[in-house]
């Protein structure tokens, strides 16, 4: 691949994006696509769609951006828009793949629920369950209900689908909290952080400064830094650098773009500075990092 853009964006794996996917909702079994592909789903990403993969039995080698790990069921994997992901399932693995558009969560009343879901959906997450877990039973029930709603034509169908998707996400969030993976924070602060992260996704390659984001959010830069330290355990500049470096790592792993070109695409006018910054954070040069991850793809 010569460009990260060549890592395909799919609506569903193997299907090209439609012009409007914001209100999409789809559910299918893991085997629907993986069994016919030797249980391998190669690296890809979704533009404006969230995806939740719930494994009820079996296991998989999972690639989430540059991180690869083995996971055993039962487990739920949350994949936000733009995250590169791939799977190599053990043959016979069972479970569901739920895919839904942004508008199912981000409508007029989402401001009241943003604090519950925003962090869960801002980065790939792996949420583990025990077989008899109550949240898992509820989650599987909601997924079954979604399947039934999609196969029926009844009054209020879209509203019910939207509520069921939120019940799925709430079950995942409660399990996340039960596992101690997140501390609860005030909704207003989380909403501001979510808006900040959304802006970062739009402008990170333009090398906006912290002051630019603070101005867009109508916040003093000092308050934006406090929010980041309190909720993300880093300051705003560190978050900006990490987002740039995440994209750099994606390009190094999944493309063959020349390193100087990667630097320019990420807004660095001096490729040597980009290499120094990368080494400072990763402990190796971009060239060394690429060489270390030549076999990161799921096979």
Short mmCIF file of C-alpha atoms in Angstrom, two decimals:
data_model
loop_
_atom_site.label_atom_id
_atom_site.label_comp_id
_atom_site.label_asym_id
_atom_site.label_seq_id
_atom_site.Cartn_x
_atom_site.Cartn_y
_atom_site.Cartn_z
CA UNK A 1 0.00 0.00 0.00
CA UNK A 2 1.27 3.46 -0.88
CA UNK A 3 -1.15 5.43 1.28
CA UNK A 4 -3.09 4.99 4.50
CA UNK A 5 -6.07 5.98 2.37
CA UNK A 6 -5.67 2.58 0.72
CA UNK A 7 -6.66 0.83 3.97
CA UNK A 8 -10.27 0.38 2.91
CA UNK A 9 -13.20 2.18 4.46
CA UNK A 10 -16.15 -0.20 4.52
CA UNK A 11 -19.74 0.24 5.56
CA UNK A 12 -19.66 -3.47 6.31
CA UNK A 13 -16.56 -5.57 5.68
CA UNK A 14 -16.12 -5.94 1.91
CA UNK A 15 -18.86 -3.44 1.05
CA UNK A 16 -18.03 0.06 -0.14
CA UNK A 17 -19.40 3.01 1.88
CA UNK A 18 -22.75 4.43 0.93
CA UNK A 19 -23.19 8.16 0.53
CA UNK A 20 -25.21 8.42 3.75
CA UNK A 21 -24.54 6.00 6.58
CA UNK A 22 -25.32 8.17 9.58
CA UNK A 23 -28.51 6.33 10.50
CA UNK A 24 -27.34 2.86 9.47
CA UNK A 25 -28.03 -0.09 11.74
CA UNK A 26 -26.95 -3.63 10.99
CA UNK A 27 -26.39 -6.80 12.97
CA UNK A 28 -25.08 -10.16 11.84
CA UNK A 29 -23.27 -13.17 13.22
CA UNK A 30 -19.48 -13.26 13.30
CA UNK A 31 -19.52 -16.23 10.95
CA UNK A 32 -21.53 -14.39 8.26
CA UNK A 33 -18.41 -12.82 6.75
CA UNK A 34 -15.51 -14.50 8.49
CA UNK A 35 -16.33 -18.15 7.74
CA UNK A 36 -16.22 -17.56 3.98
CA UNK A 37 -12.88 -15.73 4.39
CA UNK A 38 -11.12 -18.52 6.32
CA UNK A 39 -12.17 -16.72 9.53
CA UNK A 40 -9.88 -13.78 8.67
CA UNK A 41 -11.10 -10.17 8.51
CA UNK A 42 -8.23 -8.10 7.12
CA UNK A 43 -7.30 -4.57 8.26
CA UNK A 44 -9.98 -2.03 7.44
CA UNK A 45 -11.88 0.84 9.05
CA UNK A 46 -15.28 2.52 9.05
CA UNK A 47 -15.75 6.19 8.28
CA UNK A 48 -18.83 7.31 10.22
CA UNK A 49 -19.86 4.04 11.82
CA UNK A 50 -19.36 2.56 15.27
CA UNK A 51 -18.97 -1.18 15.57
CA UNK A 52 -19.30 -3.56 18.50
CA UNK A 53 -18.10 -7.15 18.13
CA UNK A 54 -19.45 -9.45 20.85
CA UNK A 55 -17.82 -12.90 21.02
CA UNK A 56 -19.93 -15.41 22.95
CA UNK A 57 -17.72 -18.44 22.25
CA UNK A 58 -14.35 -19.10 20.67
CA UNK A 59 -11.32 -16.83 20.46
CA UNK A 60 -9.59 -14.41 18.12
CA UNK A 61 -6.37 -12.62 17.38
CA UNK A 62 -7.43 -8.98 17.31
CA UNK A 63 -5.62 -6.02 15.77
CA UNK A 64 -6.71 -2.58 17.00
CA UNK A 65 -4.60 0.11 15.33
CA UNK A 66 -1.01 -1.00 16.03
CA UNK A 67 -1.86 -3.20 19.01
CA UNK A 68 -2.37 -6.93 18.48
CA UNK A 69 -3.62 -9.26 21.20
CA UNK A 70 -5.26 -12.60 21.72
CA UNK A 71 -8.70 -12.57 23.31
CA UNK A 72 -11.02 -15.29 24.53
CA UNK A 73 -14.78 -15.14 24.80
CA UNK A 74 -16.91 -13.81 26.27
CA UNK A 75 -15.69 -10.35 25.28
CA UNK A 76 -16.99 -7.21 23.59
CA UNK A 77 -14.78 -5.08 21.34
CA UNK A 78 -15.82 -1.46 20.70
CA UNK A 79 -14.42 0.10 17.53
CA UNK A 80 -14.92 3.83 16.86
CA UNK A 81 -14.95 5.41 13.40
CA UNK A 82 -11.55 5.53 11.71
CA UNK A 83 -9.85 2.92 13.89
CA UNK A 84 -7.96 0.30 11.89
CA UNK A 85 -8.98 -3.18 12.99
CA UNK A 86 -8.66 -6.80 11.92
CA UNK A 87 -9.58 -10.22 13.25
CA UNK A 88 -8.38 -13.79 12.89
CA UNK A 89 -11.13 -15.82 14.53
CA UNK A 90 -10.75 -19.41 15.67
CA UNK A 91 -12.97 -21.52 13.36
CA UNK A 92 -16.46 -21.85 14.78
CA UNK A 93 -16.28 -18.69 16.89
CA UNK A 94 -19.79 -17.45 17.65
CA UNK A 95 -21.12 -14.01 18.40
CA UNK A 96 -22.59 -10.85 16.90
CA UNK A 97 -21.31 -7.81 15.01
CA UNK A 98 -23.37 -4.67 15.61
CA UNK A 99 -22.74 -1.70 13.31
CA UNK A 100 -24.55 1.61 13.68
CA UNK A 101 -24.44 5.19 12.46
CA UNK A 102 -23.61 8.25 14.47
CA UNK A 103 -27.14 9.59 14.53
CA UNK A 104 -28.36 6.68 16.63
CA UNK A 105 -26.37 8.22 19.49
CA UNK A 106 -25.88 11.84 18.55
CA UNK A 107 -29.36 13.28 18.19
CA UNK A 108 -30.93 16.19 20.08
CA UNK A 109 -31.13 14.41 23.42
CA UNK A 110 -27.58 13.01 23.24
CA UNK A 111 -26.31 15.97 25.26
CA UNK A 112 -27.98 14.35 28.27
CA UNK A 113 -26.29 10.97 27.72
CA UNK A 114 -22.90 11.96 26.26
CA UNK A 115 -21.13 11.44 29.56
CA UNK A 116 -22.11 7.78 29.57
CA UNK A 117 -20.73 6.83 26.16
CA UNK A 118 -18.18 9.36 24.91
CA UNK A 119 -15.03 7.81 26.35
CA UNK A 120 -16.22 4.33 25.53
CA UNK A 121 -16.48 5.31 21.87
CA UNK A 122 -13.45 7.58 21.55
CA UNK A 123 -10.86 4.79 21.26
CA UNK A 124 -10.95 1.02 20.68
CA UNK A 125 -11.90 -0.87 23.84
CA UNK A 126 -11.93 -4.52 24.84
CA UNK A 127 -14.44 -5.32 27.58
CA UNK A 128 -14.29 -8.79 29.12
CA UNK A 129 -17.10 -10.73 30.80
CA UNK A 130 -17.47 -13.91 32.80
CA UNK A 131 -19.84 -16.51 31.27
CA UNK A 132 -22.57 -15.98 33.88
CA UNK A 133 -22.28 -12.20 33.97
CA UNK A 134 -25.64 -10.41 34.23
CA UNK A 135 -24.52 -7.58 31.94
CA UNK A 136 -23.52 -10.14 29.31
CA UNK A 137 -26.95 -11.77 29.48
CA UNK A 138 -28.64 -8.40 29.09
CA UNK A 139 -26.31 -7.45 26.25
CA UNK A 140 -27.07 -10.64 24.35
CA UNK A 141 -30.79 -10.07 24.92
CA UNK A 142 -30.61 -6.54 23.50
CA UNK A 143 -28.70 -7.78 20.45
CA UNK A 144 -31.38 -10.41 19.86
CA UNK A 145 -34.07 -7.72 20.18
CA UNK A 146 -32.27 -5.54 17.60
CA UNK A 147 -32.24 -8.47 15.18
CA UNK A 148 -35.98 -8.96 15.66
CA UNK A 149 -36.70 -5.24 15.19
CA UNK A 150 -34.70 -5.13 11.97
CA UNK A 151 -36.69 -8.09 10.65
CA UNK A 152 -40.07 -6.55 11.43
CA UNK A 153 -42.09 -3.57 10.27
CA UNK A 154 -43.91 -2.21 13.27
CA UNK A 155 -44.87 1.28 14.49
CA UNK A 156 -42.03 3.16 16.16
CA UNK A 157 -39.45 0.79 14.73
CA UNK A 158 -36.67 3.38 14.41
CA UNK A 159 -37.25 4.69 17.94
CA UNK A 160 -37.07 1.18 19.39
CA UNK A 161 -33.88 0.45 17.45
CA UNK A 162 -32.29 3.64 18.77
CA UNK A 163 -33.25 2.81 22.36
CA UNK A 164 -31.91 -0.74 22.01
CA UNK A 165 -28.57 0.50 20.69
CA UNK A 166 -28.28 2.76 23.73
CA UNK A 167 -29.14 -0.15 26.02
CA UNK A 168 -26.33 -2.12 24.37
CA UNK A 169 -23.91 0.72 25.01
CA UNK A 170 -25.11 1.18 28.58
CA UNK A 171 -24.56 -2.52 29.29
CA UNK A 172 -21.03 -2.19 27.98
CA UNK A 173 -20.42 0.96 29.99
CA UNK A 174 -21.67 -0.64 33.21
CA UNK A 175 -19.40 -3.63 32.68
CA UNK A 176 -16.51 -1.26 32.01
CA UNK A 177 -17.21 0.50 35.27
CA UNK A 178 -17.58 -2.82 37.13
CA UNK A 179 -14.13 -3.78 35.86
CA UNK A 180 -12.71 -0.52 37.22
CA UNK A 181 -11.62 0.67 33.78
CA UNK A 182 -13.00 4.16 34.20
CA UNK A 183 -13.77 6.59 36.98
CA UNK A 184 -17.07 8.41 36.67
CA UNK A 185 -16.71 12.13 35.93
CA UNK A 186 -19.09 15.08 35.68
CA UNK A 187 -21.08 15.07 32.46
CA UNK A 188 -20.17 18.66 31.54
CA UNK A 189 -16.45 17.97 31.72
CA UNK A 190 -16.83 14.81 29.68
CA UNK A 191 -18.87 16.67 27.10
CA UNK A 192 -16.10 19.27 26.74
CA UNK A 193 -13.47 16.57 26.41
CA UNK A 194 -15.56 14.81 23.82
CA UNK A 195 -15.88 18.06 21.83
CA UNK A 196 -12.14 18.59 22.13
CA UNK A 197 -11.41 15.08 20.84
CA UNK A 198 -13.83 15.63 17.96
CA UNK A 199 -11.97 18.81 16.99
CA UNK A 200 -8.66 16.99 17.28
CA UNK A 201 -9.87 14.40 14.78
CA UNK A 202 -10.72 17.20 12.37
CA UNK A 203 -7.58 19.30 12.75
CA UNK A 204 -4.66 17.25 14.12
CA UNK A 205 -2.86 17.17 10.75
CA UNK A 206 -3.12 20.97 10.55
CA UNK A 207 -0.97 21.19 13.69
CA UNK A 208 -3.44 23.34 15.58
CA UNK A 209 -2.04 24.59 18.87
CA UNK A 210 -3.74 24.16 22.26
CA UNK A 211 -4.77 27.83 22.08
CA UNK A 212 -6.59 27.19 18.77
CA UNK A 213 -8.65 24.37 20.26
CA UNK A 214 -9.37 26.36 23.42
CA UNK A 215 -10.58 29.29 21.32
CA UNK A 216 -12.87 27.01 19.31
CA UNK A 217 -14.28 25.56 22.56
CA UNK A 218 -14.59 29.01 24.15
CA UNK A 219 -12.34 27.94 27.02
CA UNK A 220 -9.20 29.40 28.55
CA UNK A 221 -6.22 27.18 27.57
CA UNK A 222 -5.48 26.61 31.25
CA UNK A 223 -8.94 25.12 31.82
CA UNK A 224 -8.60 22.84 28.78
CA UNK A 225 -5.32 21.58 30.20
CA UNK A 226 -6.93 20.99 33.61
CA UNK A 227 -9.73 18.98 32.01
CA UNK A 228 -7.23 16.85 30.15
CA UNK A 229 -5.15 16.22 33.24
CA UNK A 230 -8.19 15.36 35.35
CA UNK A 231 -9.94 13.09 32.85
CA UNK A 232 -7.19 11.82 30.55
CA UNK A 233 -4.11 11.94 32.78
CA UNK A 234 -2.21 14.11 30.29
CA UNK A 235 -2.16 17.73 29.21
CA UNK A 236 -3.73 18.97 25.98
CA UNK A 237 -0.42 19.20 24.12
CA UNK A 238 0.39 15.59 24.98
CA UNK A 239 -2.98 14.47 23.62
CA UNK A 240 -2.34 16.36 20.37
CA UNK A 241 1.10 14.81 20.01
CA UNK A 242 -0.23 11.32 20.73
CA UNK A 243 -2.93 11.70 18.06
CA UNK A 244 -0.29 12.75 15.52
CA UNK A 245 1.93 9.86 16.54
CA UNK A 246 -0.97 7.41 16.34
CA UNK A 247 -1.54 8.43 12.73
CA UNK A 248 2.18 8.21 12.08
CA UNK A 249 2.24 4.67 13.49
CA UNK A 250 -0.75 3.71 11.35
CA UNK A 251 0.96 5.00 8.22
CA UNK A 252 4.24 3.29 9.08
CA UNK A 253 2.54 -0.05 9.68
CA UNK A 254 -0.09 -0.11 6.96
CA UNK A 255 1.49 1.85 4.10
CA UNK A 256 4.77 2.14 2.26
CA UNK A 257 4.71 5.92 2.11
CA UNK A 258 8.19 7.41 2.41
CA UNK A 259 8.86 8.68 5.93
CA UNK A 260 9.47 12.24 4.72
CA UNK A 261 6.06 12.19 3.01
CA UNK A 262 4.40 10.96 6.22
CA UNK A 263 5.94 13.92 8.04
CA UNK A 264 4.58 16.37 5.46
CA UNK A 265 1.10 14.78 5.50
CA UNK A 266 1.01 15.23 9.29
CA UNK A 267 1.88 18.91 9.08
CA UNK A 268 5.61 18.76 9.83
CA UNK A 269 7.66 21.08 7.63
CA UNK A 270 10.90 19.48 8.87
CA UNK A 271 11.03 15.66 8.51
CA UNK A 272 14.08 15.56 10.78
CA UNK A 273 12.07 17.14 13.61
CA UNK A 274 9.30 14.61 13.00
CA UNK A 275 11.82 11.77 13.31
CA UNK A 276 13.28 13.23 16.51
CA UNK A 277 9.80 13.62 18.04
CA UNK A 278 8.88 10.08 17.03
CA UNK A 279 12.06 8.66 18.56
CA UNK A 280 11.51 10.67 21.74
CA UNK A 281 8.07 9.13 22.23
CA UNK A 282 8.54 5.65 20.77
CA UNK A 283 12.15 4.95 21.71
CA UNK A 284 13.07 4.19 18.10
CA UNK A 285 13.17 5.91 14.73
CA UNK A 286 10.24 5.75 12.29
CA UNK A 287 12.28 3.45 10.05
CA UNK A 288 13.04 1.09 12.96
CA UNK A 289 9.38 1.13 14.05
CA UNK A 290 8.24 0.17 10.55
CA UNK A 291 10.72 -2.69 10.45
CA UNK A 292 9.58 -3.97 13.87
CA UNK A 293 5.94 -4.14 12.75
CA UNK A 294 6.28 -5.68 9.32
CA UNK A 295 4.31 -8.72 10.55
CA UNK A 296 1.73 -6.86 12.66
CA UNK A 297 -1.14 -7.64 10.27
CA UNK A 298 -3.37 -10.54 11.24
CA UNK A 299 -2.50 -13.55 9.11
#
